C-alpha cells in the first residue's frame, strides 16, 4: 500500500512515523516533507497549495491513500478534487472545512446548534465595529473571518487595542480578504484544551486529550504561535468532561453540518476553554492539531491506516482506539525571531544523542539537509516528544533531550506541561 502525506511539519512527521509502523505500507511519499520525514519517506518538492500537482503525483505514483495535514489545501478543496478523480483521500471536503476557514460560518453553526461559545457580533464595516467596541468597553477578542496563519485572533484587554486591531485587519487589510469581515466576541477566561475526534459523518470517536501552549514565552506570555509544545492526556479533560464535550459540542456540530447537507469526514478539532467545569468552544479546526498530534500519536496503539480506511468506508463505528497509559510531552524548538520573521539556514547539532534519551522521538518541522548537514528552514524547527510513566517523567525526558540539541538562535518554552503537574490526574485516567 502506498501513502501520500500532504504537508511538511511536525504533525506530518508524526503521522508518517506512525504509518511507517504498518507492515502493509510499502511506500510513503510526502509533499513537501522535511529532512526528518525523508528518513522514512520519499519527499517530493510540491507546495501544499498545488492541488493539480498533488493529484497528478498521486496518480503517477499509484497512491492508495492521501492524508492531508494542513488547513490550506483542505480549504482549497483538495479532498473534492481527489475524490472527483477517484483518489482515496482523508480530510473534510471544502464545504465542511468552512468550520475552520470561515469563523463567521463556524459561529453561525455553533449558534444554530446551541453549542456553548462566547457571545459575538459580525462586522463588515470598520466604523460600526469601532462604535461597538467603544460602546462595550470590556475585554474583547477580535477575529478575522478567514484563514490568517494563526495570527487572525487578537485578544484586547483595552478598547484602544481593539480599535487598533480593527484598523489593521479591516482598513489596512493585513490579512487581505480574510479580514473583510470580523467577529468581535466576548473574552473568556479558564483553562484551554484541545479535543480531537475522528468522524465519518455518523460516528465520532475522540482521540486522547491534549493541551497546547500557544504563546511564545513561558507563563503564557507574548504573541500566539502555531504552538510551542503540548502534552497528553490533559487532566482537565476528565471522563465526565469528555462526555459533555461529545454531547454538547462534537455531536451537535456533525449533526448540524449534516442538516446543511454537509458530510464531515476527517478529524474534527475543537479548541476549548474550560470554565467552571463547563466546556466552551473557542474554535473548530478541520484537521489534526500541531503540535498536539506529536503527543497524541505517540500514545495511539491502534493502527492509524486502519482507522482512516474505516472513516472513508463510513464504518468508523467498527473501530476502537487503544491508548498507551504513558503520558506524552512535546517541546517545540523554534528559530530566532519566531513567530515573527525568523532566521533560517542554521546548522542543527546533537540530534543523535537527543534521540537516545529514553522514550524520546524527534519530529522534524522546519529542517532541510544540504550537503550532509542538517539546517533549519522554518519557524518551528523540531518537536522533541517523550513518553513517560507520568507526565512529570515525560516532561523531564523531553527536556533532557532538548538539552542535547542546539542551533544558533534556538528558543523554546521551559514550562511545557507545568499546568498538568499542578493538577492530579483523574483516577480513571481518561484517554
Ligand atoms: P482561535 O484561533 O479562535 O483558537 O484563537 C486563538 C487563541 O486565542 C485561542 O487558543 C485562545 O488562546 C485565544 N482566544 C480565542 N478566542 C478567545 C476568547 N473568546 N476568549 C479568550 N481567549 C480566546
Ligand atoms: N496547535 C494549534 C493548531 O493546530 O491549530
PDB file of N, CA and C and ligand atoms in Angstrom, residues 11 71 100 150 194 196 211-214 225-230 269 283 285 287-293 380, ligand 2:
ATOM      1  N   UNK A  11       3.614  17.715  12.654  1.00  0.00           N
ATOM      2  CA  UNK A  11       2.398  16.892  12.599  1.00  0.00           C
ATOM      3  C   UNK A  11       2.541  15.825  11.508  1.00  0.00           C
ATOM      4  N   UNK A  71      -4.402  23.085   6.887  1.00  0.00           N
ATOM      5  CA  UNK A  71      -5.716  23.610   6.507  1.00  0.00           C
ATOM      6  C   UNK A  71      -5.746  24.189   5.092  1.00  0.00           C
ATOM      7  N   UNK A 100     -13.424  25.852   9.759  1.00  0.00           N
ATOM      8  CA  UNK A 100     -12.147  26.479  10.121  1.00  0.00           C
ATOM      9  C   UNK A 100     -11.848  27.705   9.260  1.00  0.00           C
ATOM     10  N   UNK A 150      -2.953  31.535  11.782  1.00  0.00           N
ATOM     11  CA  UNK A 150      -2.940  31.540  13.244  1.00  0.00           C
ATOM     12  C   UNK A 150      -2.752  32.921  13.861  1.00  0.00           C
ATOM     13  N   UNK A 194      -7.310  21.017  23.922  1.00  0.00           N
ATOM     14  CA  UNK A 194      -7.614  20.636  22.541  1.00  0.00           C
ATOM     15  C   UNK A 194      -8.305  19.291  22.559  1.00  0.00           C
ATOM     16  N   UNK A 196      -9.719  16.437  19.957  1.00  0.00           N
ATOM     17  CA  UNK A 196      -9.754  15.986  18.571  1.00  0.00           C
ATOM     18  C   UNK A 196     -10.549  14.689  18.485  1.00  0.00           C
ATOM     19  N   UNK A 211      -3.180  19.207  25.455  1.00  0.00           N
ATOM     20  CA  UNK A 211      -3.192  20.650  25.678  1.00  0.00           C
ATOM     21  C   UNK A 211      -1.983  21.258  24.986  1.00  0.00           C
ATOM     22  N   UNK A 212      -2.268  22.341  24.288  1.00  0.00           N
ATOM     23  CA  UNK A 212      -1.253  23.052  23.513  1.00  0.00           C
ATOM     24  C   UNK A 212      -0.769  24.233  24.353  1.00  0.00           C
ATOM     25  N   UNK A 213       0.376  24.786  24.035  1.00  0.00           N
ATOM     26  CA  UNK A 213       0.879  26.017  24.665  1.00  0.00           C
ATOM     27  C   UNK A 213       1.052  27.016  23.539  1.00  0.00           C
ATOM     28  N   UNK A 214       0.119  27.943  23.415  1.00  0.00           N
ATOM     29  CA  UNK A 214       0.060  28.756  22.196  1.00  0.00           C
ATOM     30  C   UNK A 214       1.032  29.926  22.163  1.00  0.00           C
ATOM     31  N   UNK A 225       1.596  31.659  18.782  1.00  0.00           N
ATOM     32  CA  UNK A 225       2.355  30.958  17.740  1.00  0.00           C
ATOM     33  C   UNK A 225       1.460  29.843  17.220  1.00  0.00           C
ATOM     34  N   UNK A 226       2.000  28.993  16.355  1.00  0.00           N
ATOM     35  CA  UNK A 226       1.266  27.788  15.954  1.00  0.00           C
ATOM     36  C   UNK A 226       1.158  26.801  17.101  1.00  0.00           C
ATOM     37  N   UNK A 227       1.992  26.954  18.111  1.00  0.00           N
ATOM     38  CA  UNK A 227       2.025  26.036  19.257  1.00  0.00           C
ATOM     39  C   UNK A 227       3.474  25.752  19.626  1.00  0.00           C
ATOM     40  N   UNK A 228       3.822  25.956  20.874  1.00  0.00           N
ATOM     41  CA  UNK A 228       5.219  25.812  21.323  1.00  0.00           C
ATOM     42  C   UNK A 228       5.448  24.502  22.081  1.00  0.00           C
ATOM     43  N   UNK A 229       4.409  23.702  22.204  1.00  0.00           N
ATOM     44  CA  UNK A 229       4.570  22.433  22.915  1.00  0.00           C
ATOM     45  C   UNK A 229       3.205  21.939  23.337  1.00  0.00           C
ATOM     46  N   UNK A 230       3.136  20.691  23.731  1.00  0.00           N
ATOM     47  CA  UNK A 230       1.852  20.110  24.129  1.00  0.00           C
ATOM     48  C   UNK A 230       2.095  18.922  25.037  1.00  0.00           C
ATOM     49  N   UNK A 269     -11.432  19.086  15.204  1.00  0.00           N
ATOM     50  CA  UNK A 269     -10.596  19.570  16.309  1.00  0.00           C
ATOM     51  C   UNK A 269     -11.353  20.715  16.981  1.00  0.00           C
ATOM     52  N   UNK A 283     -12.998  27.582  18.999  1.00  0.00           N
ATOM     53  CA  UNK A 283     -12.912  27.448  17.540  1.00  0.00           C
ATOM     54  C   UNK A 283     -12.912  25.992  17.157  1.00  0.00           C
ATOM     55  N   UNK A 285     -11.176  23.403  14.212  1.00  0.00           N
ATOM     56  CA  UNK A 285     -10.236  23.221  13.117  1.00  0.00           C
ATOM     57  C   UNK A 285     -10.630  21.942  12.393  1.00  0.00           C
ATOM     58  N   UNK A 287      -8.783  19.552  11.019  1.00  0.00           N
ATOM     59  CA  UNK A 287      -7.554  18.760  10.780  1.00  0.00           C
ATOM     60  C   UNK A 287      -6.931  18.361  12.106  1.00  0.00           C
ATOM     61  N   UNK A 288      -5.858  17.581  12.013  1.00  0.00           N
ATOM     62  CA  UNK A 288      -5.062  17.263  13.192  1.00  0.00           C
ATOM     63  C   UNK A 288      -4.379  18.549  13.690  1.00  0.00           C
ATOM     64  N   UNK A 289      -4.276  18.716  14.995  1.00  0.00           N
ATOM     65  CA  UNK A 289      -3.565  19.873  15.552  1.00  0.00           C
ATOM     66  C   UNK A 289      -2.058  19.646  15.528  1.00  0.00           C
ATOM     67  N   UNK A 290      -1.321  20.728  15.532  1.00  0.00           N
ATOM     68  CA  UNK A 290       0.131  20.646  15.589  1.00  0.00           C
ATOM     69  C   UNK A 290       0.592  21.694  16.601  1.00  0.00           C
ATOM     70  N   UNK A 291       1.223  21.342  17.702  1.00  0.00           N
ATOM     71  CA  UNK A 291       1.927  20.090  17.989  1.00  0.00           C
ATOM     72  C   UNK A 291       1.119  19.004  18.701  1.00  0.00           C
ATOM     73  N   UNK A 292      -0.171  19.191  18.961  1.00  0.00           N
ATOM     74  CA  UNK A 292      -0.925  18.174  19.707  1.00  0.00           C
ATOM     75  C   UNK A 292      -0.703  16.761  19.155  1.00  0.00           C
ATOM     76  N   UNK A 293      -0.765  16.659  17.812  1.00  0.00           N
ATOM     77  CA  UNK A 293      -0.652  15.343  17.180  1.00  0.00           C
ATOM     78  C   UNK A 293       0.681  14.663  17.507  1.00  0.00           C
ATOM     79  N   UNK A 380       9.119  26.901  13.298  1.00  0.00           N
ATOM     80  CA  UNK A 380       9.186  25.775  14.233  1.00  0.00           C
ATOM     81  C   UNK A 380      10.105  24.744  13.589  1.00  0.00           C
TER      82      UNK A 380
HETATM   83  N1  LIG B   2      -1.901  23.819  17.807  1.00  0.00           N
HETATM   84  C1  LIG B   2      -2.934  24.578  17.249  1.00  0.00           C
HETATM   85  C2  LIG B   2      -3.383  24.158  15.940  1.00  0.00           C
HETATM   86  O1  LIG B   2      -3.006  23.131  15.407  1.00  0.00           O
HETATM   87  O2  LIG B   2      -4.180  24.882  15.353  1.00  0.00           O
END
